[in-house]
């Protein structure tokens, strides 16, 4: 892979040929840390590395403990989210049925030559549940 580094000002540029091994390592780092490969190269060239504060092994233990807590909370709240999703889908179905009944009611009112009812608040509520 060919890497071209252009300065922000001026005409000069630097061209460097990167081996496949180096490029694969750059892409692995960019995926691991969630940054672009250009940012990884920029950090490597400028030496803008962060020094860890504290013992790395101790920090990794803390991260593992926090991950375990997150998974415990996920286990606890997953059924609640599933029930909430089911209720929101039920609300959508009821809103659709209510819209049909309102349309049928208005049609019957027209048949009986009565003025149709316009209820904007009810329509807002239906559109809320249709989302």
JSON list of C-alpha atoms in Angstrom, two decimals:
[
{"chain": "A", "resi": 1, "resn": "UNK", "atom": "CA", "xyz": [0.00, 0.00, 0.00]},
{"chain": "A", "resi": 2, "resn": "UNK", "atom": "CA", "xyz": [1.29, 3.43, -0.86]},
{"chain": "A", "resi": 3, "resn": "UNK", "atom": "CA", "xyz": [0.92, 6.14, 1.81]},
{"chain": "A", "resi": 4, "resn": "UNK", "atom": "CA", "xyz": [1.03, 9.77, 0.66]},
{"chain": "A", "resi": 5, "resn": "UNK", "atom": "CA", "xyz": [1.46, 12.45, 3.31]},
{"chain": "A", "resi": 6, "resn": "UNK", "atom": "CA", "xyz": [0.63, 15.98, 2.20]},
{"chain": "A", "resi": 7, "resn": "UNK", "atom": "CA", "xyz": [1.34, 19.04, 4.36]},
{"chain": "A", "resi": 8, "resn": "UNK", "atom": "CA", "xyz": [-1.43, 21.50, 5.14]},
{"chain": "A", "resi": 9, "resn": "UNK", "atom": "CA", "xyz": [0.61, 24.26, 3.53]},
{"chain": "A", "resi": 10, "resn": "UNK", "atom": "CA", "xyz": [3.25, 24.07, 0.86]},
{"chain": "A", "resi": 11, "resn": "UNK", "atom": "CA", "xyz": [3.87, 21.92, -2.18]},
{"chain": "A", "resi": 12, "resn": "UNK", "atom": "CA", "xyz": [5.94, 19.08, -0.65]},
{"chain": "A", "resi": 13, "resn": "UNK", "atom": "CA", "xyz": [4.62, 15.61, -0.04]},
{"chain": "A", "resi": 14, "resn": "UNK", "atom": "CA", "xyz": [6.05, 12.34, 1.21]},
{"chain": "A", "resi": 15, "resn": "UNK", "atom": "CA", "xyz": [5.33, 8.97, -0.36]},
{"chain": "A", "resi": 16, "resn": "UNK", "atom": "CA", "xyz": [5.95, 5.78, 1.63]},
{"chain": "A", "resi": 17, "resn": "UNK", "atom": "CA", "xyz": [5.35, 2.18, 0.60]},
{"chain": "A", "resi": 18, "resn": "UNK", "atom": "CA", "xyz": [3.75, 0.13, 3.41]},
{"chain": "A", "resi": 19, "resn": "UNK", "atom": "CA", "xyz": [3.96, -3.63, 3.53]},
{"chain": "A", "resi": 20, "resn": "UNK", "atom": "CA", "xyz": [0.78, -5.69, 3.78]},
{"chain": "A", "resi": 21, "resn": "UNK", "atom": "CA", "xyz": [1.73, -6.72, 7.32]},
{"chain": "A", "resi": 22, "resn": "UNK", "atom": "CA", "xyz": [2.02, -3.11, 8.49]},
{"chain": "A", "resi": 23, "resn": "UNK", "atom": "CA", "xyz": [-1.22, -2.11, 6.77]},
{"chain": "A", "resi": 24, "resn": "UNK", "atom": "CA", "xyz": [-3.09, -5.06, 8.29]},
{"chain": "A", "resi": 25, "resn": "UNK", "atom": "CA", "xyz": [-1.80, -4.04, 11.73]},
{"chain": "A", "resi": 26, "resn": "UNK", "atom": "CA", "xyz": [-2.97, -0.46, 11.13]},
{"chain": "A", "resi": 27, "resn": "UNK", "atom": "CA", "xyz": [-6.45, -1.63, 10.14]},
{"chain": "A", "resi": 28, "resn": "UNK", "atom": "CA", "xyz": [-6.56, -3.99, 13.15]},
{"chain": "A", "resi": 29, "resn": "UNK", "atom": "CA", "xyz": [-5.72, -1.10, 15.48]},
{"chain": "A", "resi": 30, "resn": "UNK", "atom": "CA", "xyz": [-8.27, 1.18, 13.83]},
{"chain": "A", "resi": 31, "resn": "UNK", "atom": "CA", "xyz": [-11.00, -1.45, 14.25]},
{"chain": "A", "resi": 32, "resn": "UNK", "atom": "CA", "xyz": [-9.96, -2.23, 17.81]},
{"chain": "A", "resi": 33, "resn": "UNK", "atom": "CA", "xyz": [-10.05, 1.39, 18.98]},
{"chain": "A", "resi": 34, "resn": "UNK", "atom": "CA", "xyz": [-12.84, 2.59, 16.70]},
{"chain": "A", "resi": 35, "resn": "UNK", "atom": "CA", "xyz": [-10.86, 5.26, 14.85]},
{"chain": "A", "resi": 36, "resn": "UNK", "atom": "CA", "xyz": [-9.98, 5.70, 11.22]},
{"chain": "A", "resi": 37, "resn": "UNK", "atom": "CA", "xyz": [-6.78, 4.23, 9.83]},
{"chain": "A", "resi": 38, "resn": "UNK", "atom": "CA", "xyz": [-5.66, 7.77, 8.97]},
{"chain": "A", "resi": 39, "resn": "UNK", "atom": "CA", "xyz": [-5.92, 8.70, 12.65]},
{"chain": "A", "resi": 40, "resn": "UNK", "atom": "CA", "xyz": [-3.83, 5.64, 13.63]},
{"chain": "A", "resi": 41, "resn": "UNK", "atom": "CA", "xyz": [-1.12, 6.70, 11.18]},
{"chain": "A", "resi": 42, "resn": "UNK", "atom": "CA", "xyz": [-1.28, 10.28, 12.46]},
{"chain": "A", "resi": 43, "resn": "UNK", "atom": "CA", "xyz": [-0.87, 9.13, 16.07]},
{"chain": "A", "resi": 44, "resn": "UNK", "atom": "CA", "xyz": [2.02, 6.87, 15.11]},
{"chain": "A", "resi": 45, "resn": "UNK", "atom": "CA", "xyz": [3.81, 9.65, 13.23]},
{"chain": "A", "resi": 46, "resn": "UNK", "atom": "CA", "xyz": [3.31, 12.38, 15.84]},
{"chain": "A", "resi": 47, "resn": "UNK", "atom": "CA", "xyz": [3.96, 10.15, 18.86]},
{"chain": "A", "resi": 48, "resn": "UNK", "atom": "CA", "xyz": [0.71, 11.26, 20.45]},
{"chain": "A", "resi": 49, "resn": "UNK", "atom": "CA", "xyz": [0.36, 8.17, 22.63]},
{"chain": "A", "resi": 50, "resn": "UNK", "atom": "CA", "xyz": [-1.38, 8.21, 25.97]},
{"chain": "A", "resi": 51, "resn": "UNK", "atom": "CA", "xyz": [0.48, 6.79, 28.90]},
{"chain": "A", "resi": 52, "resn": "UNK", "atom": "CA", "xyz": [-1.75, 4.62, 31.09]},
{"chain": "A", "resi": 53, "resn": "UNK", "atom": "CA", "xyz": [-2.49, 6.03, 34.50]},
{"chain": "A", "resi": 54, "resn": "UNK", "atom": "CA", "xyz": [-2.00, 3.27, 37.04]},
{"chain": "A", "resi": 55, "resn": "UNK", "atom": "CA", "xyz": [-1.34, -0.44, 36.78]},
{"chain": "A", "resi": 56, "resn": "UNK", "atom": "CA", "xyz": [-2.64, -1.95, 33.54]},
{"chain": "A", "resi": 57, "resn": "UNK", "atom": "CA", "xyz": [-3.47, -5.31, 35.10]},
{"chain": "A", "resi": 58, "resn": "UNK", "atom": "CA", "xyz": [-5.48, -3.62, 37.84]},
{"chain": "A", "resi": 59, "resn": "UNK", "atom": "CA", "xyz": [-7.32, -1.52, 35.26]},
{"chain": "A", "resi": 60, "resn": "UNK", "atom": "CA", "xyz": [-8.09, -4.64, 33.21]},
{"chain": "A", "resi": 61, "resn": "UNK", "atom": "CA", "xyz": [-9.52, -6.33, 36.33]},
{"chain": "A", "resi": 62, "resn": "UNK", "atom": "CA", "xyz": [-11.75, -3.31, 36.93]},
{"chain": "A", "resi": 63, "resn": "UNK", "atom": "CA", "xyz": [-12.91, -3.41, 33.31]},
{"chain": "A", "resi": 64, "resn": "UNK", "atom": "CA", "xyz": [-13.78, -7.12, 33.61]},
{"chain": "A", "resi": 65, "resn": "UNK", "atom": "CA", "xyz": [-15.76, -6.47, 36.80]},
{"chain": "A", "resi": 66, "resn": "UNK", "atom": "CA", "xyz": [-17.63, -3.62, 35.12]},
{"chain": "A", "resi": 67, "resn": "UNK", "atom": "CA", "xyz": [-18.38, -5.83, 32.11]},
{"chain": "A", "resi": 68, "resn": "UNK", "atom": "CA", "xyz": [-19.79, -8.50, 34.43]},
{"chain": "A", "resi": 69, "resn": "UNK", "atom": "CA", "xyz": [-22.04, -5.89, 36.07]},
{"chain": "A", "resi": 70, "resn": "UNK", "atom": "CA", "xyz": [-23.19, -4.68, 32.67]},
{"chain": "A", "resi": 71, "resn": "UNK", "atom": "CA", "xyz": [-24.13, -8.22, 31.63]},
{"chain": "A", "resi": 72, "resn": "UNK", "atom": "CA", "xyz": [-26.00, -8.77, 34.91]},
{"chain": "A", "resi": 73, "resn": "UNK", "atom": "CA", "xyz": [-27.99, -5.59, 34.30]},
{"chain": "A", "resi": 74, "resn": "UNK", "atom": "CA", "xyz": [-28.57, -6.62, 30.70]},
{"chain": "A", "resi": 75, "resn": "UNK", "atom": "CA", "xyz": [-30.00, -9.96, 31.88]},
{"chain": "A", "resi": 76, "resn": "UNK", "atom": "CA", "xyz": [-32.25, -8.12, 34.29]},
{"chain": "A", "resi": 77, "resn": "UNK", "atom": "CA", "xyz": [-33.59, -5.53, 31.85]},
{"chain": "A", "resi": 78, "resn": "UNK", "atom": "CA", "xyz": [-33.81, -7.59, 28.65]},
{"chain": "A", "resi": 79, "resn": "UNK", "atom": "CA", "xyz": [-37.22, -9.09, 29.56]},
{"chain": "A", "resi": 80, "resn": "UNK", "atom": "CA", "xyz": [-38.54, -5.64, 30.43]},
{"chain": "A", "resi": 81, "resn": "UNK", "atom": "CA", "xyz": [-37.42, -4.25, 27.09]},
{"chain": "A", "resi": 82, "resn": "UNK", "atom": "CA", "xyz": [-39.04, -7.19, 25.32]},
{"chain": "A", "resi": 83, "resn": "UNK", "atom": "CA", "xyz": [-42.33, -6.56, 27.14]},
{"chain": "A", "resi": 84, "resn": "UNK", "atom": "CA", "xyz": [-42.13, -2.85, 26.35]},
{"chain": "A", "resi": 85, "resn": "UNK", "atom": "CA", "xyz": [-41.56, -3.66, 22.69]},
{"chain": "A", "resi": 86, "resn": "UNK", "atom": "CA", "xyz": [-44.58, -5.99, 22.70]},
{"chain": "A", "resi": 87, "resn": "UNK", "atom": "CA", "xyz": [-46.73, -3.30, 24.28]},
{"chain": "A", "resi": 88, "resn": "UNK", "atom": "CA", "xyz": [-45.63, -0.70, 21.75]},
{"chain": "A", "resi": 89, "resn": "UNK", "atom": "CA", "xyz": [-46.52, -3.08, 18.91]},
{"chain": "A", "resi": 90, "resn": "UNK", "atom": "CA", "xyz": [-49.92, -3.71, 20.53]},
{"chain": "A", "resi": 91, "resn": "UNK", "atom": "CA", "xyz": [-50.43, 0.04, 20.75]},
{"chain": "A", "resi": 92, "resn": "UNK", "atom": "CA", "xyz": [-49.66, 0.40, 17.03]},
{"chain": "A", "resi": 93, "resn": "UNK", "atom": "CA", "xyz": [-52.22, -2.28, 16.18]},
{"chain": "A", "resi": 94, "resn": "UNK", "atom": "CA", "xyz": [-54.84, -0.62, 18.38]},
{"chain": "A", "resi": 95, "resn": "UNK", "atom": "CA", "xyz": [-54.10, 2.76, 16.81]},
{"chain": "A", "resi": 96, "resn": "UNK", "atom": "CA", "xyz": [-54.61, 1.28, 13.35]},
{"chain": "A", "resi": 97, "resn": "UNK", "atom": "CA", "xyz": [-57.90, -0.28, 14.42]},
{"chain": "A", "resi": 98, "resn": "UNK", "atom": "CA", "xyz": [-59.01, 2.97, 16.04]},
{"chain": "A", "resi": 99, "resn": "UNK", "atom": "CA", "xyz": [-58.24, 4.87, 12.83]},
{"chain": "A", "resi": 100, "resn": "UNK", "atom": "CA", "xyz": [-60.43, 2.43, 10.90]},
{"chain": "A", "resi": 101, "resn": "UNK", "atom": "CA", "xyz": [-63.27, 2.79, 13.40]},
{"chain": "A", "resi": 102, "resn": "UNK", "atom": "CA", "xyz": [-63.06, 6.58, 13.23]},
{"chain": "A", "resi": 103, "resn": "UNK", "atom": "CA", "xyz": [-63.21, 6.45, 9.44]},
{"chain": "A", "resi": 104, "resn": "UNK", "atom": "CA", "xyz": [-66.20, 4.10, 9.62]},
{"chain": "A", "resi": 105, "resn": "UNK", "atom": "CA", "xyz": [-67.91, 6.39, 12.14]},
{"chain": "A", "resi": 106, "resn": "UNK", "atom": "CA", "xyz": [-67.39, 9.41, 9.87]},
{"chain": "A", "resi": 107, "resn": "UNK", "atom": "CA", "xyz": [-68.79, 7.45, 6.92]},
{"chain": "A", "resi": 108, "resn": "UNK", "atom": "CA", "xyz": [-71.91, 6.58, 8.92]},
{"chain": "A", "resi": 109, "resn": "UNK", "atom": "CA", "xyz": [-72.28, 10.21, 9.99]},
{"chain": "A", "resi": 110, "resn": "UNK", "atom": "CA", "xyz": [-72.14, 11.27, 6.33]},
{"chain": "A", "resi": 111, "resn": "UNK", "atom": "CA", "xyz": [-74.76, 8.63, 5.49]},
{"chain": "A", "resi": 112, "resn": "UNK", "atom": "CA", "xyz": [-77.01, 10.03, 8.21]},
{"chain": "A", "resi": 113, "resn": "UNK", "atom": "CA", "xyz": [-76.23, 13.56, 6.97]},
{"chain": "A", "resi": 114, "resn": "UNK", "atom": "CA", "xyz": [-74.63, 14.59, 10.23]},
{"chain": "A", "resi": 115, "resn": "UNK", "atom": "CA", "xyz": [-71.52, 16.75, 10.33]},
{"chain": "A", "resi": 116, "resn": "UNK", "atom": "CA", "xyz": [-68.31, 14.65, 10.65]},
{"chain": "A", "resi": 117, "resn": "UNK", "atom": "CA", "xyz": [-66.42, 14.95, 13.91]},
{"chain": "A", "resi": 118, "resn": "UNK", "atom": "CA", "xyz": [-62.89, 16.27, 13.72]},
{"chain": "A", "resi": 119, "resn": "UNK", "atom": "CA", "xyz": [-60.91, 15.55, 16.83]},
{"chain": "A", "resi": 120, "resn": "UNK", "atom": "CA", "xyz": [-57.32, 16.82, 16.37]},
{"chain": "A", "resi": 121, "resn": "UNK", "atom": "CA", "xyz": [-56.18, 15.70, 19.83]},
{"chain": "A", "resi": 122, "resn": "UNK", "atom": "CA", "xyz": [-57.30, 12.14, 19.14]},
{"chain": "A", "resi": 123, "resn": "UNK", "atom": "CA", "xyz": [-55.49, 12.21, 15.79]},
{"chain": "A", "resi": 124, "resn": "UNK", "atom": "CA", "xyz": [-52.30, 13.46, 17.50]},
{"chain": "A", "resi": 125, "resn": "UNK", "atom": "CA", "xyz": [-52.55, 10.62, 20.00]},
{"chain": "A", "resi": 126, "resn": "UNK", "atom": "CA", "xyz": [-53.06, 8.08, 17.21]},
{"chain": "A", "resi": 127, "resn": "UNK", "atom": "CA", "xyz": [-50.10, 9.43, 15.24]},
{"chain": "A", "resi": 128, "resn": "UNK", "atom": "CA", "xyz": [-47.99, 9.20, 18.42]},
{"chain": "A", "resi": 129, "resn": "UNK", "atom": "CA", "xyz": [-48.75, 5.51, 18.80]},
{"chain": "A", "resi": 130, "resn": "UNK", "atom": "CA", "xyz": [-48.27, 4.84, 15.08]},
{"chain": "A", "resi": 131, "resn": "UNK", "atom": "CA", "xyz": [-44.60, 5.83, 15.33]}
]
